XYZ file of N, CA, C and O in Angstrom:
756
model
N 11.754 16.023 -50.665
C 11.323 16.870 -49.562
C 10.085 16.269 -48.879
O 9.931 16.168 -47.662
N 9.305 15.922 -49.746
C 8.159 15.089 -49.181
C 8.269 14.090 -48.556
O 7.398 13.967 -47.695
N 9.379 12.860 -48.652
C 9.643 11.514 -48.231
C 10.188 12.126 -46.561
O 9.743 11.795 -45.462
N 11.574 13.362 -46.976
C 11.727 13.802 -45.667
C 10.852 13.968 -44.426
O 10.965 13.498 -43.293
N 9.905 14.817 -45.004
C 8.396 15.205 -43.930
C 8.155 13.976 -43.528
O 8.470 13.541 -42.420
N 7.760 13.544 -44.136
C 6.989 11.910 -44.092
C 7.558 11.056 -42.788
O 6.983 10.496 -41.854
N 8.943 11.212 -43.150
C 10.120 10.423 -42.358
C 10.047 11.158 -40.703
O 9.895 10.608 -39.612
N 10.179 12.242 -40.970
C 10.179 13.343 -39.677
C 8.676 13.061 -39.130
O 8.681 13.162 -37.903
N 7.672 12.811 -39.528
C 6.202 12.806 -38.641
C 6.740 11.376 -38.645
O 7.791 11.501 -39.274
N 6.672 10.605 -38.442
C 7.418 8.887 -38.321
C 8.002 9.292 -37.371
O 7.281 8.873 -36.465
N 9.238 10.100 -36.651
C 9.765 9.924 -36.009
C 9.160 10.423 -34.550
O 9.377 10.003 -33.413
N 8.342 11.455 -35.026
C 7.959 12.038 -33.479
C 5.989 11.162 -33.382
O 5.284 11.445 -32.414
N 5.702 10.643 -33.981
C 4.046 9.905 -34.244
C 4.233 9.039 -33.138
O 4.890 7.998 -33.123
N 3.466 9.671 -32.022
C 3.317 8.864 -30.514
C 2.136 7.662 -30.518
O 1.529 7.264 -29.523
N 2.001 7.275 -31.663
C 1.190 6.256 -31.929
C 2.087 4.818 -32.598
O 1.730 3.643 -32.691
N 3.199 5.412 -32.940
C 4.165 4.569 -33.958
C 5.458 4.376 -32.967
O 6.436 3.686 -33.254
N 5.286 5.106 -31.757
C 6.071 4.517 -30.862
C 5.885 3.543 -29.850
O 6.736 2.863 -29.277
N 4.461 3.573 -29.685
C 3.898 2.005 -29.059
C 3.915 0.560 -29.772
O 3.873 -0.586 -29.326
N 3.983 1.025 -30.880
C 3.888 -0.562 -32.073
C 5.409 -1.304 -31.603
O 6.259 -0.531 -31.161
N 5.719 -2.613 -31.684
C 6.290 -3.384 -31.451
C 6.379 -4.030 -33.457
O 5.584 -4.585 -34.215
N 7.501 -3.637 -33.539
C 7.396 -3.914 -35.543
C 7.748 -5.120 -35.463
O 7.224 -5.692 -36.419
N 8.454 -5.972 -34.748
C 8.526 -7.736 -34.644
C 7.186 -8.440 -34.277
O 7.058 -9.661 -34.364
N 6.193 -7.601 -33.860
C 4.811 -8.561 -34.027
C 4.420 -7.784 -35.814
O 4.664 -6.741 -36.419
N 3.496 -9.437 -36.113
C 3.033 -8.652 -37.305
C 1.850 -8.166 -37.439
O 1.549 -7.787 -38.571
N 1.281 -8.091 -36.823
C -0.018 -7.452 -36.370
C 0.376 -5.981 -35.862
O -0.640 -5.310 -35.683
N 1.502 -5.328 -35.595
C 1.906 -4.182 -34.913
C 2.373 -3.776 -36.219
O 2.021 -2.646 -36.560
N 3.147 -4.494 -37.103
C 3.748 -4.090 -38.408
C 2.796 -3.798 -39.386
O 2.937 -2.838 -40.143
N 1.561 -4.770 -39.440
C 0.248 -4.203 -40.168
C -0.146 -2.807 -40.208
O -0.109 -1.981 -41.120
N -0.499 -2.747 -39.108
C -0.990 -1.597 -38.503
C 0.100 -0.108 -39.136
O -0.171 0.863 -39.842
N 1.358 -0.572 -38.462
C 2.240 0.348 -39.160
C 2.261 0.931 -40.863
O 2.439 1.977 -41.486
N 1.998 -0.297 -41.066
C 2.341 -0.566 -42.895
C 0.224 0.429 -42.627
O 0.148 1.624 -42.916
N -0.254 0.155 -42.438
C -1.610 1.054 -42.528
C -1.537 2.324 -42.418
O -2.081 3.172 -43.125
N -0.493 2.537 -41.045
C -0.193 4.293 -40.746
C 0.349 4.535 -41.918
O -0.510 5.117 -42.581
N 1.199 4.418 -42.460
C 2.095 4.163 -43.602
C 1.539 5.167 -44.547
O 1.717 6.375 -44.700
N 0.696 4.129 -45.220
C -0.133 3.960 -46.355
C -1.335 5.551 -46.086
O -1.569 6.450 -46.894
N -1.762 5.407 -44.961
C -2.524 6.494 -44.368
C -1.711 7.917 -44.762
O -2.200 8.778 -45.494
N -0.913 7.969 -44.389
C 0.625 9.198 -44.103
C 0.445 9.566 -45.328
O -0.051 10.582 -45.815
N 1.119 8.184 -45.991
C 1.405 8.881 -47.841
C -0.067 9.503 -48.329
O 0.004 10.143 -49.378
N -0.728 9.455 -48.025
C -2.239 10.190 -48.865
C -1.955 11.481 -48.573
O -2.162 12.219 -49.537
N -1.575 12.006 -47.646
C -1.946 13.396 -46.747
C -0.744 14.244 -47.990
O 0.199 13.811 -48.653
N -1.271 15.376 -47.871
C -0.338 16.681 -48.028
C 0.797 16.680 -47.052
O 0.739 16.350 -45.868
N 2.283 17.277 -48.011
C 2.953 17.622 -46.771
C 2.517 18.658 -45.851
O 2.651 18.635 -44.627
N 2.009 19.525 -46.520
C 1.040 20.847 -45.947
C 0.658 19.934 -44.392
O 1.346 19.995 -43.373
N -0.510 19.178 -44.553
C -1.157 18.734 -43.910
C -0.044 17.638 -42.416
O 0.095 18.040 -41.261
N 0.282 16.904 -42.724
C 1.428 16.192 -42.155
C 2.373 17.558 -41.167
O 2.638 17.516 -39.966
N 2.636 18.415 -41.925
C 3.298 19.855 -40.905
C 2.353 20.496 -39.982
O 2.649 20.796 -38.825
N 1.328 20.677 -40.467
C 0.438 21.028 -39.758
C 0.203 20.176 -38.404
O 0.118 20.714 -37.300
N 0.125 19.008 -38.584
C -0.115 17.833 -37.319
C 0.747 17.981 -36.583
O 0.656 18.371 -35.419
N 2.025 17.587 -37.370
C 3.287 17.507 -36.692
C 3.703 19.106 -35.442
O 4.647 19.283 -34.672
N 2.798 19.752 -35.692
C 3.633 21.044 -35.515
C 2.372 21.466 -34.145
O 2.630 22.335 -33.312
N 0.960 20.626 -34.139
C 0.298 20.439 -32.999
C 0.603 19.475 -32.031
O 0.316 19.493 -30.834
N 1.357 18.434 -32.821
C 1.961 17.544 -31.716
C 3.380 17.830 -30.855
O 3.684 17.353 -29.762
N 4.010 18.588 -31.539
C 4.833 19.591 -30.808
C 4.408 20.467 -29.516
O 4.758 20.506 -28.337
N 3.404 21.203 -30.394
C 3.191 21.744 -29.185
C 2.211 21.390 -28.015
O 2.127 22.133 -27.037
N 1.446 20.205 -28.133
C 0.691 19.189 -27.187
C 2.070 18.921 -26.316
O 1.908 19.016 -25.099
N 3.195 18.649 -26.697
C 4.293 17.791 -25.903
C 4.940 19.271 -24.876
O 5.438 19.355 -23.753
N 4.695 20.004 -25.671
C 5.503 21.039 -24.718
C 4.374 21.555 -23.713
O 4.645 22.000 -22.598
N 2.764 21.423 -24.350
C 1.935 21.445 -22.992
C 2.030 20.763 -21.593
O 1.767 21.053 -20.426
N 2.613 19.557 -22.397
C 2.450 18.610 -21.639
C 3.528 18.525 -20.728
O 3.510 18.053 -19.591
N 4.618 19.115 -21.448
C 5.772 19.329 -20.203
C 6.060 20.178 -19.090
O 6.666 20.003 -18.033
N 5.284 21.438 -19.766
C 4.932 22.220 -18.888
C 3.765 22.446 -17.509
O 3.640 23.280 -16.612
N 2.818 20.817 -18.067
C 1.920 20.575 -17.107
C 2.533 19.733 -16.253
O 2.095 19.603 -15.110
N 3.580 19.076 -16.671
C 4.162 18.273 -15.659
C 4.936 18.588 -14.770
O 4.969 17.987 -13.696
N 5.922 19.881 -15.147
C 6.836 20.994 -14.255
C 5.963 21.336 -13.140
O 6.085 21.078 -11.943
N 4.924 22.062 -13.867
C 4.099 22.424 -12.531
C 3.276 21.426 -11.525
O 2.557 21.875 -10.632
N 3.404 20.436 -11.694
C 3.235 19.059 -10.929
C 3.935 19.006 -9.923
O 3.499 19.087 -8.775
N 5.425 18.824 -10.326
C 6.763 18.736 -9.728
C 6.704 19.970 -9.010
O 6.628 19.657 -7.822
N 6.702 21.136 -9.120
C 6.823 22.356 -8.610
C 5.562 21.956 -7.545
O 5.997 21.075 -6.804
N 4.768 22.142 -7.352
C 3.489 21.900 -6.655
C 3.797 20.580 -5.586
O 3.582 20.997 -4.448
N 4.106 19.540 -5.563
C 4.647 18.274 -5.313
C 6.066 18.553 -4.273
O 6.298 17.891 -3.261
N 6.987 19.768 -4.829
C 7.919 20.696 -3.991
C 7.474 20.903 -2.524
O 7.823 20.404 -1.455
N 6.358 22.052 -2.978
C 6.167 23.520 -2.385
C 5.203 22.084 -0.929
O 4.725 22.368 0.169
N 5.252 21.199 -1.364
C 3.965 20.396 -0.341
C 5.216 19.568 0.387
O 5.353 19.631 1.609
N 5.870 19.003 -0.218
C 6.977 18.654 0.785
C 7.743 19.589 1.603
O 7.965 19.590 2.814
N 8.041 20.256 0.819
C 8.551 21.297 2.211
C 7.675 22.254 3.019
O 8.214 23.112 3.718
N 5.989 22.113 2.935
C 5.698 22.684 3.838
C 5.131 21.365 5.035
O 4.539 21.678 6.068
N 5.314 20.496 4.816
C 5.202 19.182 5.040
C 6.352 19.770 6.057
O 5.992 20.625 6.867
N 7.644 19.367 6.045
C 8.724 19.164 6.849
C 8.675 20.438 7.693
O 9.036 20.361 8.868
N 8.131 21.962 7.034
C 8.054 22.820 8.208
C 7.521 22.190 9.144
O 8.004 21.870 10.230
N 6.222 21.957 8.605
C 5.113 21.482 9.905
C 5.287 20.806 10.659
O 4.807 21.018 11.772
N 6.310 19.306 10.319
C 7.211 18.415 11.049
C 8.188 19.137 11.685
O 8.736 18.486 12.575
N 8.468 19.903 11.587
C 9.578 20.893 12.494
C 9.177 21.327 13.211
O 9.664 21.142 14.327
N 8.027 22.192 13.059
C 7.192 22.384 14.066
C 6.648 21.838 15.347
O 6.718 22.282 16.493
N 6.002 20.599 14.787
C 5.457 19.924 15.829
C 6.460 19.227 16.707
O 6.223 19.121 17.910
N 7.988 18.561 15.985
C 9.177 18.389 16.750
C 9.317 19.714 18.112
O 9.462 19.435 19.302
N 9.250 20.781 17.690
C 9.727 21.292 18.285
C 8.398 21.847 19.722
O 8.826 22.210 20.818
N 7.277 21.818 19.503
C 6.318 21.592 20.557
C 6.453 20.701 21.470
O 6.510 21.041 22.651
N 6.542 19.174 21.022
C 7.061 18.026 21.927
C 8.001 18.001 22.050
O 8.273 16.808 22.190
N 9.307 18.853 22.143
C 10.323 19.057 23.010
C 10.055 19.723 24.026
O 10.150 19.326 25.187
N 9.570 21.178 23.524
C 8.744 21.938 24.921
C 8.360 21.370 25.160
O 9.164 21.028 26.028
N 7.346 20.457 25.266
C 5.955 19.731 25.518
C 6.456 19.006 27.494
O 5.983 19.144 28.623
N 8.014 18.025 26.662
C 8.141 17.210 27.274
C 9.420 17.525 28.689
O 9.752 16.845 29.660
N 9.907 19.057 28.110
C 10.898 19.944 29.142
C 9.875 20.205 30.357
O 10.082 19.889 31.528
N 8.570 20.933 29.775
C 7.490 21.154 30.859
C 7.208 20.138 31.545
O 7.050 20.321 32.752
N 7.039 18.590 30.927
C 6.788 17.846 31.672
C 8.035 17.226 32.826
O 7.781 16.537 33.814
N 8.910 17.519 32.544
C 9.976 17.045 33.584
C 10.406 18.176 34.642
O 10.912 17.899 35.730
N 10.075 19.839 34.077
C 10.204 20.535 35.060
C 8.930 20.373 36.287
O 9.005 20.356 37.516
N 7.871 20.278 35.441
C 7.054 20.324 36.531
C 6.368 18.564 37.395
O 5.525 18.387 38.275
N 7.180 17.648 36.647
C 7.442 16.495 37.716
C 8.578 16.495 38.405
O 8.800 15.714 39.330
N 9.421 17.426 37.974
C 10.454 17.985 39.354
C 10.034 18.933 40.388
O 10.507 19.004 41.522
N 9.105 19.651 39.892
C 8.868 20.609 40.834
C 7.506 20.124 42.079
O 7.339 20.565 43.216
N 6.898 19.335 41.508
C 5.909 18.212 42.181
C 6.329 17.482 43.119
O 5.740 17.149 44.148
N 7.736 17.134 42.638
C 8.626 16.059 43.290
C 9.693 16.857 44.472
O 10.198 16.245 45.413
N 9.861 18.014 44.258
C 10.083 18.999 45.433
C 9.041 19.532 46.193
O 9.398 19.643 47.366
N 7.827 19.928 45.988
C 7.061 20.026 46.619
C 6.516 19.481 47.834
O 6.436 20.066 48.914
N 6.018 17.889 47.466
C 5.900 17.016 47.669
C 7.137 16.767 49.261
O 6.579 16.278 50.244
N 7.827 16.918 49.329
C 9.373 16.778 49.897
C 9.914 14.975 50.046
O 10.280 14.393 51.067
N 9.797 14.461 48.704
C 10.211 13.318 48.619
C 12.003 13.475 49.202
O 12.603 14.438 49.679
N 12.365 12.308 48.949
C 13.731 12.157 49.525
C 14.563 12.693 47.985
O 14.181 12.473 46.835
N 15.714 13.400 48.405
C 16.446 13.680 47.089
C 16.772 12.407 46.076
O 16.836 12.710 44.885
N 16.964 11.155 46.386
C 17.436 9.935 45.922
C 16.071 9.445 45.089
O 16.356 8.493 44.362
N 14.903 9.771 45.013
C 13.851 9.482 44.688
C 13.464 10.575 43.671
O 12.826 10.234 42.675
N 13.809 11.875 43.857
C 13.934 12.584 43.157
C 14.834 12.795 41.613
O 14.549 13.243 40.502
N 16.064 12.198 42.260
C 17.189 12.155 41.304
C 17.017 11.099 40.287
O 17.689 11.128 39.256
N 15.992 9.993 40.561
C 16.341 8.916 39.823
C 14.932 9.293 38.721
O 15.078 8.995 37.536
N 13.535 9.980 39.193
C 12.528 10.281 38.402
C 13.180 11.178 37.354
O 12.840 11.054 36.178
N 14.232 12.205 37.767
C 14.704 13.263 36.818
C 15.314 12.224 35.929
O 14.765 11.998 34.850
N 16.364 11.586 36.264
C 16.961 10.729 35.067
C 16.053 10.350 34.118
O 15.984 10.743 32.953
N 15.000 9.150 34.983
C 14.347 8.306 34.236
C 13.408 9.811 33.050
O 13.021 9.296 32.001
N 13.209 10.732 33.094
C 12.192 11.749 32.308
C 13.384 12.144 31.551
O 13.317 11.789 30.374
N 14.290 12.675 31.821
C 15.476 12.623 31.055
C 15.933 11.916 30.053
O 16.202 12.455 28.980
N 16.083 10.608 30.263
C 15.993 9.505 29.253
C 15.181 9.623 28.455
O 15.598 9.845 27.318
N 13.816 9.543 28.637
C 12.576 9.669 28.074
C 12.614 10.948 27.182
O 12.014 10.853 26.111
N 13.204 12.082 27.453
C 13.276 13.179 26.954
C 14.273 13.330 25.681
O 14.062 13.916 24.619
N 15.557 12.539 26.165
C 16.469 12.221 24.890
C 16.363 11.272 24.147
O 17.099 11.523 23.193
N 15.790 10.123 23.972
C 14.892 9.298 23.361
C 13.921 10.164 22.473
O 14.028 10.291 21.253
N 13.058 10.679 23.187
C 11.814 11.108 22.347
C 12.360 12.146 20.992
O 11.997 12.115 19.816
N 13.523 13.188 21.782
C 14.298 14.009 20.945
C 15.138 13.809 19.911
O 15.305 14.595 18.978
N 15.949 12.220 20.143
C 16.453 11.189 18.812
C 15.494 10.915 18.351
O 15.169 11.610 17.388
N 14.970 10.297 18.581
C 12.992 10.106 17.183
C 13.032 11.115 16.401
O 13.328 11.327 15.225
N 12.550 11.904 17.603
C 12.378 13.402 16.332
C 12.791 13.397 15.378
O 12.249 13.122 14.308
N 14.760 13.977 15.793
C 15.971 13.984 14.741
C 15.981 12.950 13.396
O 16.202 13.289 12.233
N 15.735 11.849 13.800
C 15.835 10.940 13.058
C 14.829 11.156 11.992
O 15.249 11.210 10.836
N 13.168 11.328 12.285
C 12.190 11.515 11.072
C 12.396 12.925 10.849
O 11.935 13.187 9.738
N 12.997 14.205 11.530
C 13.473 15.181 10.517
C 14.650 15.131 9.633
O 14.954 15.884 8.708
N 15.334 13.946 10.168
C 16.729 13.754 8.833
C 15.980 12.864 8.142
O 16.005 13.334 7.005
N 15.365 11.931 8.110
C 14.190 11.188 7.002
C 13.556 11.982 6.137
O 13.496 11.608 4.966
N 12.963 13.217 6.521
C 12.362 14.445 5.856
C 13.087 14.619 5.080
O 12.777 14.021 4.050
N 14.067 15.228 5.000
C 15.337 15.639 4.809
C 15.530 15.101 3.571
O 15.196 15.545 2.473
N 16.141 14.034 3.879
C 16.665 12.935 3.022
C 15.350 12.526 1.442
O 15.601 12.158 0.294
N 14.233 12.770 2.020
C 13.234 12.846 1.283
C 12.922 13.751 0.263
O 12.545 13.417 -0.861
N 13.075 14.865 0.645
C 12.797 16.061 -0.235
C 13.885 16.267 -0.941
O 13.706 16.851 -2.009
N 15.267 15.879 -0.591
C 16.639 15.868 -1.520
C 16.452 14.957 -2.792
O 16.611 15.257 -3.975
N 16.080 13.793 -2.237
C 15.391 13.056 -3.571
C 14.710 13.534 -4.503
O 15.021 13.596 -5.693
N 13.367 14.032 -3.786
C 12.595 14.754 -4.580
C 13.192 15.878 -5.685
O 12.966 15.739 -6.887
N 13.956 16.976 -5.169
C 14.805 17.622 -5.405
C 15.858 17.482 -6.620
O 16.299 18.267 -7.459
N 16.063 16.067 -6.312
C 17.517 15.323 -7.537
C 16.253 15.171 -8.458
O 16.162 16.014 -9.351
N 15.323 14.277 -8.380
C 14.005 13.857 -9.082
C 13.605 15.114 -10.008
O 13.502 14.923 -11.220
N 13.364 16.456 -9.442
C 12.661 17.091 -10.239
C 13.963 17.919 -11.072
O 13.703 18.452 -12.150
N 15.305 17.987 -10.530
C 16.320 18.472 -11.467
C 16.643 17.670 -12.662
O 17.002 18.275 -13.672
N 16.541 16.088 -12.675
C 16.631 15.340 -13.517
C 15.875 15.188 -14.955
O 16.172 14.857 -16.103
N 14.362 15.758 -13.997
C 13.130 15.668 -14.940
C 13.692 17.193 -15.783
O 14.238 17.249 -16.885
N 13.438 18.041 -15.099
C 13.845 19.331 -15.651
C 15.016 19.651 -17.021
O 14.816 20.336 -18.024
N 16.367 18.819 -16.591
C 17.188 18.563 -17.429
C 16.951 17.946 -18.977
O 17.299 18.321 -20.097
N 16.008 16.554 -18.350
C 15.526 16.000 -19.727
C 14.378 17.102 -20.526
O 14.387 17.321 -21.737
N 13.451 17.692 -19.571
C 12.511 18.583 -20.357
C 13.221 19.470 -21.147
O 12.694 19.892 -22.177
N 14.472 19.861 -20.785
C 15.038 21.256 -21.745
C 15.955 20.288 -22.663
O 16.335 20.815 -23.708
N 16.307 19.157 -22.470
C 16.838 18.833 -23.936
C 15.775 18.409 -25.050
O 15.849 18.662 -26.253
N 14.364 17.424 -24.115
C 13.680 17.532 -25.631
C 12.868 19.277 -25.726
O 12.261 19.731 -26.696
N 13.038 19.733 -24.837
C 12.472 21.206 -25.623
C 13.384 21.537 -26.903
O 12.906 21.936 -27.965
N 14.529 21.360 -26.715
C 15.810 21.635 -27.403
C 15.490 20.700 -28.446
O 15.746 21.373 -29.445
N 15.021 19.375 -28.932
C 14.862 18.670 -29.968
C 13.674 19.274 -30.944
O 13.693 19.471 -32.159
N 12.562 19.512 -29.903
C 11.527 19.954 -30.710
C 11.753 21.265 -31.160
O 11.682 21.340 -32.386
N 12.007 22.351 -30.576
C 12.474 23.529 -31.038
C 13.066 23.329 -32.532
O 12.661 23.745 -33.618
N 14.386 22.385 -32.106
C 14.677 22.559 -33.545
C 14.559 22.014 -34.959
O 15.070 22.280 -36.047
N 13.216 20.687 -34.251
C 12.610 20.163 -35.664
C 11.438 21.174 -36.093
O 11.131 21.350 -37.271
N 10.891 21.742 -35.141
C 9.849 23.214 -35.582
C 10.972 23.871 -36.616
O 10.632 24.177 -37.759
N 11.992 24.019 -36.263
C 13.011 25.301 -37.021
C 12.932 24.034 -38.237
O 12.456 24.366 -39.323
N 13.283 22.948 -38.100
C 13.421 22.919 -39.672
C 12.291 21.998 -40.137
O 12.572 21.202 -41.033
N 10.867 22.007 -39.568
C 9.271 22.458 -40.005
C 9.290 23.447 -40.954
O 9.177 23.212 -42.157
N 9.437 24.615 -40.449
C 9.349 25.716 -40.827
C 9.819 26.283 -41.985
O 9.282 27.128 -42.700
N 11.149 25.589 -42.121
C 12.259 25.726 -43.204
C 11.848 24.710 -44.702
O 11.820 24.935 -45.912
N 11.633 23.789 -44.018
C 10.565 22.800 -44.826
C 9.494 23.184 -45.867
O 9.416 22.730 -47.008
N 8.602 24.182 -45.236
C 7.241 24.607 -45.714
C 7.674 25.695 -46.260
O 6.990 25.952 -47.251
N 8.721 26.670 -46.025
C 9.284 27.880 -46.647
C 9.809 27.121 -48.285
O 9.525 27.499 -49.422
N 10.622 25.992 -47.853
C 11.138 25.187 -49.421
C 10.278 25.134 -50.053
O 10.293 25.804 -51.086
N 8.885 24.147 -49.669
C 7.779 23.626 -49.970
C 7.474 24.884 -51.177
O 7.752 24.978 -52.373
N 6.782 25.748 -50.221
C 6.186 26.751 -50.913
C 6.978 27.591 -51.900
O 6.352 28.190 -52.774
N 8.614 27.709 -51.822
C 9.428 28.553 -52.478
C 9.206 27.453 -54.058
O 9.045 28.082 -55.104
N 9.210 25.869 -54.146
C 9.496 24.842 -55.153
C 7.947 25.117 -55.519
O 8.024 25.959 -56.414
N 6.948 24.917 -55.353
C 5.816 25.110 -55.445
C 5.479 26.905 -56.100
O 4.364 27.126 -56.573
N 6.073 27.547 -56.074
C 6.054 29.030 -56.574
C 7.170 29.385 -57.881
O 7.251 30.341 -58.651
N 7.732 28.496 -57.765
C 9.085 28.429 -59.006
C 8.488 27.194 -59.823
O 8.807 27.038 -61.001
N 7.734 26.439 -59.261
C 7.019 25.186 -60.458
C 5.639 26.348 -61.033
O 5.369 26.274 -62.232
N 5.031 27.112 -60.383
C 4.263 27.593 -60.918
C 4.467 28.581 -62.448
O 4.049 28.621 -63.606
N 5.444 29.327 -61.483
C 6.419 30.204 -62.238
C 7.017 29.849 -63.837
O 7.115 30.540 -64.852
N 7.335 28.521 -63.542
C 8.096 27.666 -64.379
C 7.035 27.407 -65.972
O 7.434 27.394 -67.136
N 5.418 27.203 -65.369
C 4.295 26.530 -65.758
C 3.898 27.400 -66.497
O 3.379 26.953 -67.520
N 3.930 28.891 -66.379
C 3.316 30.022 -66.834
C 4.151 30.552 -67.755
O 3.847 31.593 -68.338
């Protein structure tokens, strides 16, 4: 039961997952954690193990709300880009009504007239493809984001799902522990 524990803090020890065991200087070190490990109580070893659990699930949960936060800014991002798209459309309707209406005023020749409307026209559907284009860029952006934070999300609930259930059999562990430890006593007396 003890070698088990032992084996189980080995597997989740975020210090023993940076070592590279083909250097031997990384294998030292290991063979030190090692040696370190075996001194401890299993008591003690559950105890760690069972703060480093829940450091990881802090930590996942600080990172959700990253992603969530990182969301809520892109899409108020693309409102605002919607927004302002949609000012410089007005922006630029006003400007062609009222260089038409200048241009009637004025009593230019209709042929002089007709060709300024085009040419602002052009200018107007031009400026309005731009737009379109960096609001489908937006778009296209935050969907990423979107796939990005469903992906992350997915992996967070399967290792929630790992750790959960090495806590469950933590727990089950230290219940043995203490049940073998109360029947050796038992046994002694």
């Amino acid at each position: 039961l003890e070698q088990y524990v032992k084996d189980m803090y080995f597997e989740f020890a975020s210090d023993v997952e940076a070592l590279d065991l083909s250097d031997p200087a990384s294998k030292q070190q290991f063979l030190k954690l090692k040696a370190a490990v075996g001194e401890k109580s299993t008591v003690s070893i559950l105890d760690e193990m069972r703060r480093n659990i829940r450091q990881m699930l802090n930590d996942k949960e600080d990172a959700k709300e990253t992603l969530r936060k990182q969301v809520a800014a892109a899409q108020q991002l693309r409102t605002d880009e919607a927004r302002k798209q949609k000012q410089s459309i007005e922006q630029l309707r006003k400007q062609v009504e009222a260089a038409m209406q200048k241009e009637s005023a004025q009593g230019k020749n209709c042929e002089e007239l007709h060709e300024s409307k085009e040419a602002l026209e052009k200018k107007l559907q031009k400026s309005i493809a731009d737009l379109e284009k960096q609001q489908q860029d937006l778009k296209e952006a935050i969907v990423a984001k979107d796939e990005e934070i469903e992906s992350l999300t997915e992996r967070s609930a399967l290792r929630e799902n790992i750790l959960i259930a090495k806590e469950t059999q933590l727990v089950r562990l230290t219940r043995l522990e203490q049940q073998i430890q109360e029947n050796r006593n038992a046994h002694n007396s």
